[in-house]
CSV table of C-alpha atoms and ligand atoms in Angstrom, one decimal:
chain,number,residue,atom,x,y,z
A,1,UNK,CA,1.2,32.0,-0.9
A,2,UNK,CA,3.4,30.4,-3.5
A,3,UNK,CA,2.3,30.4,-7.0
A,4,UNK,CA,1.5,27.5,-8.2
A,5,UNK,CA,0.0,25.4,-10.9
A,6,UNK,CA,-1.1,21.2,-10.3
A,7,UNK,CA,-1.1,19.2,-13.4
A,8,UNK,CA,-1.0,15.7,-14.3
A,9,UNK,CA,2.1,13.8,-13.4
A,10,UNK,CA,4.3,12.8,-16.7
A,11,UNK,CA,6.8,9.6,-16.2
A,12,UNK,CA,9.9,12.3,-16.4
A,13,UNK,CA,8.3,14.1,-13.2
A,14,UNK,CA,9.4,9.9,-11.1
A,15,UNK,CA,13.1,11.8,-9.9
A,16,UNK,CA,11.4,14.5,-8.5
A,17,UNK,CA,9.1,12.3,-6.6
A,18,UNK,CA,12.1,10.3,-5.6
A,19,UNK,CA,13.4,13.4,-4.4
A,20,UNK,CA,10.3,14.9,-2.1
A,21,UNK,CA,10.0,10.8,-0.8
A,22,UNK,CA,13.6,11.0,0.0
A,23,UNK,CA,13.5,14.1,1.8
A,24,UNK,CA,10.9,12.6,4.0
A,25,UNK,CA,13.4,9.3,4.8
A,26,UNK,CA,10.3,7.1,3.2
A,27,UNK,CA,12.2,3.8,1.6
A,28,UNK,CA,10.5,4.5,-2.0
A,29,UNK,CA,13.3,3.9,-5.0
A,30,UNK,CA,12.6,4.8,-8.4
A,31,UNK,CA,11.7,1.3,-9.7
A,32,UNK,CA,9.4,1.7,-6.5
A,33,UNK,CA,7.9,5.2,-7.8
A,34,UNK,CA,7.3,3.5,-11.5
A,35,UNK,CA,5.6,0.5,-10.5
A,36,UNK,CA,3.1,3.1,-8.7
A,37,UNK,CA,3.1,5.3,-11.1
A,38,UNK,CA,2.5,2.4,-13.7
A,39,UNK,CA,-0.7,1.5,-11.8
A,40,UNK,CA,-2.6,4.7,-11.1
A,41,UNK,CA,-3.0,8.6,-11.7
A,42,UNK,CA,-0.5,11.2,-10.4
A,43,UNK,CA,-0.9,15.2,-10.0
A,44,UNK,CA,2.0,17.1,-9.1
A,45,UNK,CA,1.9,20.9,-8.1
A,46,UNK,CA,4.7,23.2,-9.9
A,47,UNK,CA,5.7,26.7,-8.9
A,48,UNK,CA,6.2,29.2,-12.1
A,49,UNK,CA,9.5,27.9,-13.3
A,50,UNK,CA,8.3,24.6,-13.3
A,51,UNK,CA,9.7,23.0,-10.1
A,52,UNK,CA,7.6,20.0,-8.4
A,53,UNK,CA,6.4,21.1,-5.0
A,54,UNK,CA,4.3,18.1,-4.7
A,55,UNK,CA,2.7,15.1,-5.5
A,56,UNK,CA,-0.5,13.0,-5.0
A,57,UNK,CA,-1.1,9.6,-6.8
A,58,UNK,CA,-4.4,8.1,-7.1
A,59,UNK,CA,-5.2,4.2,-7.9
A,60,UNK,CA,-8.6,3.3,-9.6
A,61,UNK,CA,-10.0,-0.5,-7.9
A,62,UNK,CA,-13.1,-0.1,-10.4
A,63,UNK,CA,-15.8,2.8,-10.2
A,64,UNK,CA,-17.1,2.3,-6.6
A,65,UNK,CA,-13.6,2.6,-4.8
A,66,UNK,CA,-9.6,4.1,-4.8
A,67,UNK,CA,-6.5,4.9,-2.9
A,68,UNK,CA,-4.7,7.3,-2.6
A,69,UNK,CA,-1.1,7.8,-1.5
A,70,UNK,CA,2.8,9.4,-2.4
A,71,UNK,CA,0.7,12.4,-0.7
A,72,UNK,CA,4.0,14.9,-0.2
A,73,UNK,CA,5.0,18.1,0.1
A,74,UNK,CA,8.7,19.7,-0.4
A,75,UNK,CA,9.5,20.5,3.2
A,76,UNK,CA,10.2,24.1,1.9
A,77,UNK,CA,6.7,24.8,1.0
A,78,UNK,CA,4.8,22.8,3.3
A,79,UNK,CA,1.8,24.4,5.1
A,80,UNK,CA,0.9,26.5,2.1
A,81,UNK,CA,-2.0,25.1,0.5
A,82,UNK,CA,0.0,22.6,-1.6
A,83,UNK,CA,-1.7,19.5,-0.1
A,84,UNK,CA,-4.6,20.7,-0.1
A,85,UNK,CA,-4.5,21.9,-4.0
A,86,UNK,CA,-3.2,18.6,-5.2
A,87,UNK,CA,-5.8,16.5,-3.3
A,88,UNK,CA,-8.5,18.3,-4.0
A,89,UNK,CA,-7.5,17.4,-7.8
A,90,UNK,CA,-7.4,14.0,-6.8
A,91,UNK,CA,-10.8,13.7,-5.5
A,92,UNK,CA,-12.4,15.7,-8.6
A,93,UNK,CA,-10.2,13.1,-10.6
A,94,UNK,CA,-11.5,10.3,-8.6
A,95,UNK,CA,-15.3,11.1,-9.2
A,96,UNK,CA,-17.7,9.5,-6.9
A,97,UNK,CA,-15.2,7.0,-6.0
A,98,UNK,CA,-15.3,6.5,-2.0
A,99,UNK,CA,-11.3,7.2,-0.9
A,100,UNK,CA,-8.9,5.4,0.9
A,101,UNK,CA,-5.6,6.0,2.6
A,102,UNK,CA,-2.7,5.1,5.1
A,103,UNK,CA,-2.1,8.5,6.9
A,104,UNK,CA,0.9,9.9,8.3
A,105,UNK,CA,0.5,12.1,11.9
A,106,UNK,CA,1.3,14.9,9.2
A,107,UNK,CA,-1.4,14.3,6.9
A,108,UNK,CA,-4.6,14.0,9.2
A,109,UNK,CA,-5.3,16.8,9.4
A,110,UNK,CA,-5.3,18.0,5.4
A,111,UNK,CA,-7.7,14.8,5.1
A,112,UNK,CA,-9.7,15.4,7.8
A,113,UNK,CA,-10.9,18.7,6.1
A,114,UNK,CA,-10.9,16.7,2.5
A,115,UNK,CA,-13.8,14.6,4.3
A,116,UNK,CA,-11.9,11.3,5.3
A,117,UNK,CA,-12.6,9.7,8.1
A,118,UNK,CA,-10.6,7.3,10.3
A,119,UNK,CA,-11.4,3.8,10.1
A,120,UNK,CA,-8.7,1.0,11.6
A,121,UNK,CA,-4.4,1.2,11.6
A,122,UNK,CA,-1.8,-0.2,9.2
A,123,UNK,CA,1.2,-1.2,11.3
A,124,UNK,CA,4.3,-1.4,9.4
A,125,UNK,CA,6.8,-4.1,10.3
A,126,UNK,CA,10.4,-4.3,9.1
A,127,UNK,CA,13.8,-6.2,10.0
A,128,UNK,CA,15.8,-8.9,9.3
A,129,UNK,CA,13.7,-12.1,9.8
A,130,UNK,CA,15.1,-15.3,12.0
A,131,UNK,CA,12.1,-17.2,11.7
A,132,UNK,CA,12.0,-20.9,11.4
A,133,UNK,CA,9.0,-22.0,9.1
A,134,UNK,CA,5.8,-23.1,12.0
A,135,UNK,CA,4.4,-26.6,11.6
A,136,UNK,CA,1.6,-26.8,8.9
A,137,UNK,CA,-2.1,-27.4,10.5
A,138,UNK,CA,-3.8,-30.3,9.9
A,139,UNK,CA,-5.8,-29.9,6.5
A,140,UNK,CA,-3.4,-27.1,5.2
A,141,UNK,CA,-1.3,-27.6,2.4
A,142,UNK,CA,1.0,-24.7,1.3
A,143,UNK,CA,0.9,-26.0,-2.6
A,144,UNK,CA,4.0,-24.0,-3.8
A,145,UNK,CA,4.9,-21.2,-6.0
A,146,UNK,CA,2.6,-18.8,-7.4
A,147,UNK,CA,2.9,-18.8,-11.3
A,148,UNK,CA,1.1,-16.6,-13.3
A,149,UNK,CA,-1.2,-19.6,-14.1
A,150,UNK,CA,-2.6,-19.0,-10.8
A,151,UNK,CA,-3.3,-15.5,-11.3
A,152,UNK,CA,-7.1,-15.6,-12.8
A,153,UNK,CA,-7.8,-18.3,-9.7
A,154,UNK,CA,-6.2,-15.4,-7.4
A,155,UNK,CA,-7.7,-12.7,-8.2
A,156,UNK,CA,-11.3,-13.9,-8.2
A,157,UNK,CA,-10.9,-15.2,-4.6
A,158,UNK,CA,-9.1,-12.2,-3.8
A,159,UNK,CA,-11.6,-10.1,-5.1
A,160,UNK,CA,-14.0,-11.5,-2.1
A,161,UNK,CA,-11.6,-10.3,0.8
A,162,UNK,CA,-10.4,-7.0,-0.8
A,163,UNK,CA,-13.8,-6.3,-1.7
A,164,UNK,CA,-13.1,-5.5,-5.8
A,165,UNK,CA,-11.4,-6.4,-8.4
A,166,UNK,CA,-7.4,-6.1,-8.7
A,167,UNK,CA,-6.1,-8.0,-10.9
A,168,UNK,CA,-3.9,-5.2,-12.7
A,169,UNK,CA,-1.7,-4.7,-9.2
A,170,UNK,CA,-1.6,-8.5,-8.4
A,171,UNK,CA,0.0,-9.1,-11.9
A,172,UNK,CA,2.3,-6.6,-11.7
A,173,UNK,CA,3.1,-8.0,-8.2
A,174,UNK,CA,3.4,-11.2,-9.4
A,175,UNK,CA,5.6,-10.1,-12.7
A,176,UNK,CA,8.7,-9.0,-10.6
A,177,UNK,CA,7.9,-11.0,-7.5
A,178,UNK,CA,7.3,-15.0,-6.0
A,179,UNK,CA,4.3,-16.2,-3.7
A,180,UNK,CA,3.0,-19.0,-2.3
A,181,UNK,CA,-0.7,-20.4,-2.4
A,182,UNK,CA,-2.3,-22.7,0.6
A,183,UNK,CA,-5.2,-24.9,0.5
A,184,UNK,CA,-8.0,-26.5,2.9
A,185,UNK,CA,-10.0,-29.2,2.0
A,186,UNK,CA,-9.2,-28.8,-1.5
A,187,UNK,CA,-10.2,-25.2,-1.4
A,188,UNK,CA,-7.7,-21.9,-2.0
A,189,UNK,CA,-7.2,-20.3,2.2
A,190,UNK,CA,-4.8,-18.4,1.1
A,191,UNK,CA,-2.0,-16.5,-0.9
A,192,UNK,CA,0.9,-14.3,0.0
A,193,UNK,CA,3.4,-12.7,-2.5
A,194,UNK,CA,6.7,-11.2,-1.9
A,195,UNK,CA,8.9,-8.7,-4.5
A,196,UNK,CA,11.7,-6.4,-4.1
A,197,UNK,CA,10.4,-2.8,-3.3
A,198,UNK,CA,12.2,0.3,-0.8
A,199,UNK,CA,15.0,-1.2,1.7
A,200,UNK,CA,14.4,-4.8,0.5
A,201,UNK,CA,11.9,-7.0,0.1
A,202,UNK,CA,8.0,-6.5,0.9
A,203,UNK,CA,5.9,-9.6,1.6
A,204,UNK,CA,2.0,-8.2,0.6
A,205,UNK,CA,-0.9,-8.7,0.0
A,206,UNK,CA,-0.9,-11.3,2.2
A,207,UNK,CA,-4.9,-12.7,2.4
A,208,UNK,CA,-6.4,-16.0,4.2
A,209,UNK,CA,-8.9,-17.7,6.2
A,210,UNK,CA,-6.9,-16.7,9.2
A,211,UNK,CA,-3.8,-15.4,10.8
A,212,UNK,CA,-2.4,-18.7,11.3
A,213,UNK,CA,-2.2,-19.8,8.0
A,214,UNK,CA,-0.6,-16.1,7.1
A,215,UNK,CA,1.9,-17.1,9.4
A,216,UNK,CA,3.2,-20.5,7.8
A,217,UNK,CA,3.1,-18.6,4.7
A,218,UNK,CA,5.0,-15.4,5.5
A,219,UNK,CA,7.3,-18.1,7.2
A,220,UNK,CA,7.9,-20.3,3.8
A,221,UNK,CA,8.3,-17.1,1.6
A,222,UNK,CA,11.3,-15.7,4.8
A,223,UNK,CA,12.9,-19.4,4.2
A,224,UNK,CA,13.5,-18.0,-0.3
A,225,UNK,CA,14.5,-14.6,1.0
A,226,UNK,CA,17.6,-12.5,2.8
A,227,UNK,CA,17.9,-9.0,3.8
A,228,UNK,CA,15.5,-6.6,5.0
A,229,UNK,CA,12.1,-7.6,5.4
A,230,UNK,CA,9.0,-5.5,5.7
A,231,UNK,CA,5.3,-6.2,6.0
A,232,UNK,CA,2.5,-3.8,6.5
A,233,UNK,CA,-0.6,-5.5,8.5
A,234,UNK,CA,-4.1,-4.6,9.8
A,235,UNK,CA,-3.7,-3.5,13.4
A,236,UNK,CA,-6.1,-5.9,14.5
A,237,UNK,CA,-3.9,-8.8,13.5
A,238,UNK,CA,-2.5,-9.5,17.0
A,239,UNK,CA,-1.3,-13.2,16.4
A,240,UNK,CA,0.4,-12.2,13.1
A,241,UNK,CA,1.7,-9.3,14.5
A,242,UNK,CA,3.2,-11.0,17.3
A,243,UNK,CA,4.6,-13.6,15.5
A,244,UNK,CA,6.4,-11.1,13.5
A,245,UNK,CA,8.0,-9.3,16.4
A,246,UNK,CA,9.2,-12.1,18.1
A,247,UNK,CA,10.5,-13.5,14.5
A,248,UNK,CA,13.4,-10.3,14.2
A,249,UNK,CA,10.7,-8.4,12.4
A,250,UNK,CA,10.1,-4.9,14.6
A,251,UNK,CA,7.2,-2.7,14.7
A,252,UNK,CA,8.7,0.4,13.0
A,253,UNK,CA,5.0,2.4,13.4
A,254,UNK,CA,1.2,2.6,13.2
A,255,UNK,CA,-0.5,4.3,10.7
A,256,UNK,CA,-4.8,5.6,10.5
A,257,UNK,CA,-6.4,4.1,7.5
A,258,UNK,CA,-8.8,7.0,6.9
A,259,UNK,CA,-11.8,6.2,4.3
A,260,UNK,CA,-14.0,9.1,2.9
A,261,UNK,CA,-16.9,7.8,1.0
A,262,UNK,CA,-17.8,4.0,2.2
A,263,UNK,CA,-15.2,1.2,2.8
A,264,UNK,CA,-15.3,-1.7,0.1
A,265,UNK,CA,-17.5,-4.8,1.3
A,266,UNK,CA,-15.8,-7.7,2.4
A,267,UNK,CA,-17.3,-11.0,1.2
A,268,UNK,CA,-16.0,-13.7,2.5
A,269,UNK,CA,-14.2,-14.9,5.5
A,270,UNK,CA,-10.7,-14.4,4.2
A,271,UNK,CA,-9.0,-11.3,5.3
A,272,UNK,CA,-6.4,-9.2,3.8
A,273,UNK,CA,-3.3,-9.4,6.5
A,274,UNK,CA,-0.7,-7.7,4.3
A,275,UNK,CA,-0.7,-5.0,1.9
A,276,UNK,CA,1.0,-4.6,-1.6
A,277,UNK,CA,1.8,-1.0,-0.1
A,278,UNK,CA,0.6,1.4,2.1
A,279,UNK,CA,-0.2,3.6,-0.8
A,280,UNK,CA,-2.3,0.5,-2.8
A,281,UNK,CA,-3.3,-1.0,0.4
B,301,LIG,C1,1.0,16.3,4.8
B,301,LIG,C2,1.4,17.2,3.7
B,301,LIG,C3,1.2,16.5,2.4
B,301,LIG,C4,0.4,18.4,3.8
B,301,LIG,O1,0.7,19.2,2.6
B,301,LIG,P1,0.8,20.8,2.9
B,301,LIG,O2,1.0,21.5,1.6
B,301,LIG,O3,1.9,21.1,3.9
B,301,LIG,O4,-0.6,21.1,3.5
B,301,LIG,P2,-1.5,22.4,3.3
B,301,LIG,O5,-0.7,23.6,3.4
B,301,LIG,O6,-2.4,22.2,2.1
B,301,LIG,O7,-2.4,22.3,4.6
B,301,LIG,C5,-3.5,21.5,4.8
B,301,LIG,C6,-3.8,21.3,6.2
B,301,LIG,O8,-2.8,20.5,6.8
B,301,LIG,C7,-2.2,21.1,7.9
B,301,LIG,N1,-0.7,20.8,7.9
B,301,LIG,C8,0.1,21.1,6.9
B,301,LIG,N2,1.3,20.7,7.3
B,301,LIG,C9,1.2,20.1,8.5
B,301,LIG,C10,2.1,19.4,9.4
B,301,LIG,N3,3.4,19.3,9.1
B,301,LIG,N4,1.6,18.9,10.5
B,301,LIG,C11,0.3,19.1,10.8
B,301,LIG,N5,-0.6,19.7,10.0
B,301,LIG,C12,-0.1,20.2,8.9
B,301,LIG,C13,-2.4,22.6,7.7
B,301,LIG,O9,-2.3,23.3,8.9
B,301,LIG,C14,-3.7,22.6,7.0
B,301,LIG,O10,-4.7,22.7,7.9
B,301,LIG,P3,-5.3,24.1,8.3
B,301,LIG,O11,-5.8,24.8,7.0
B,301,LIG,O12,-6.4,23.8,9.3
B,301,LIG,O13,-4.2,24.9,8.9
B,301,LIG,C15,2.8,17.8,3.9
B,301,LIG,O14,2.9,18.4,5.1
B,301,LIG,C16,3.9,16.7,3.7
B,301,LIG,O15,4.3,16.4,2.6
B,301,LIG,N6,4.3,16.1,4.8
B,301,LIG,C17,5.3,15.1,4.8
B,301,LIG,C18,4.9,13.8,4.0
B,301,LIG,C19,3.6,13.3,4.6
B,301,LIG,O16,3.5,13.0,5.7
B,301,LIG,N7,2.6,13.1,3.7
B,301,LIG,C20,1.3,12.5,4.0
B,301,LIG,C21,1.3,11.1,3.6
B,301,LIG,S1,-0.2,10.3,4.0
């Protein structure tokens, strides 16, 4: 058993996140590790000169409900107790909060014994999109650019579909990023937003009314960007998920969302179809 102490994660601890995530091949850059870090709580374990061994970051969505993700392990010291340490800190941390999480094949088992339960798939998607932008349907207008205007408007409708409040990660989303807003019947269907994170840029969250209108709104936001795309969407999103493959953007995996507590109650009929990431959701 190594020694070792877990203790809240400082900003200067970011580099050695970077270098655990990069050890694992996951896309995370350093900007991507701060604008996490920015958002939520982070423990990291330490061995007794100091060294990070590990890392798990927690992000509040009120008092009812969390995520949790940047779960890793230096691959010299995995299977020693390490995960287990820091996420039992992060559940005490957390409080009554229920937990949620995108987990790797690795990780099921460590949250299996932590009490979390699987509950759906997160596939990720990434490539370099060739998509031409679909027809609108009847009654749907994409009205244009997200400003931070919109934001308020947002984040109360988004509220209904993600089941809480997250206004903090849609600003900060929305502060380095671009999105698009569509409407029926004079009513908000939709939103998607798109910023530069790991290999290039994500598209998430993506929520509306259906997969349909995600499509033509994924598809106007591919028209503003180049490079590497990558979008992580609900398993059960066939029609979106289809679209993307046969639009240049590959299936790279699929993940287990695992929930320990209760999942958060969806309101309305919108639906979350992309995530801001898999460790936000
Ligand atoms: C998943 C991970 C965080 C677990 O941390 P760890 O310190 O190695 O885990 P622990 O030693 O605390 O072990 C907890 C349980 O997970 C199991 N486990 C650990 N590493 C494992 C692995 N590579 N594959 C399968 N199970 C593993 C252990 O066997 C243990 O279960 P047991 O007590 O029944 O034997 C670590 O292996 C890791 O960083 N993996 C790569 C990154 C990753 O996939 N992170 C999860 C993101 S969701």
């Amino acid at each position: 058993m190594t020694e070792m102490t877990a203790r809240r994660m400082q900003p200067e601890d970011l580099a050695e996140g970077l270098r655990l995530t990069q050890a694992e091949s996951w896309s995370y850059r350093l900007e991507d590790w701060s604008f996490h870090f920015r958002l939520g709580n982070g423990w990291v374990a330490c061995d007794a000169g100091g060294q990070v061994l590990g890392t798990a970051l927690w992000w509040p969505y009120g008092e009812q409900f969390a995520t949790v993700g940047l779960v890793v392990v230096d691959r010299h010291h995995q299977g020693k107790g390490i995960g287990l340490r820091l996420m039992n800190a992060v559940m005490e941390d957390a409080g009554g909060r229920s937990l949620q999480l995108v987990a790797t094949r690795a990780g099921m088992r460590l949250y299996e014994q932590c009490g979390f339960r699987e509950h759906g798939a997160i596939c990720q998607y990434q490539g370099m999109a060739t998509a031409a932008t679909l027809p609108l349907q009847a009654g749907t207008a994409i009205l244009g650019a997200v400003t931070s205007t919109d934001l308020a408007t947002i984040a109360h409708w988004d509220a209904n579909a993600f089941g809480t409040d997250r206004t903090s990660v849609l600003a900060a989303v929305l502060a380095g990023g671009e999105g698009v807003l569509a409407s029926r019947h004079g009513h908000l269907a939709g939103y998607a937003l798109a910023r530069e994170a790991g290999r290039g840029t994500t598209i998430g969250p993506v929520v509306a009314e259906d997969e349909t209108l995600a499509i033509e709104m994924v598809a106007r936001l591919l028209q503003r960007r180049s490079g590497i795309i990558r979008l992580d969407v609900p398993a059960d999103a066939t029609v979106l998920r289809e679209w993307l493959a046969s639009s240049g953007i590959a299936r790279i995996d699929c993940a287990a969302v695992m929930i320990r507590g209760t999942p958060t109650p969806h309101r309305n009929g919108a639906r979350v179809l992309g995530l801001v990431s898999q460790a936000l959701t």
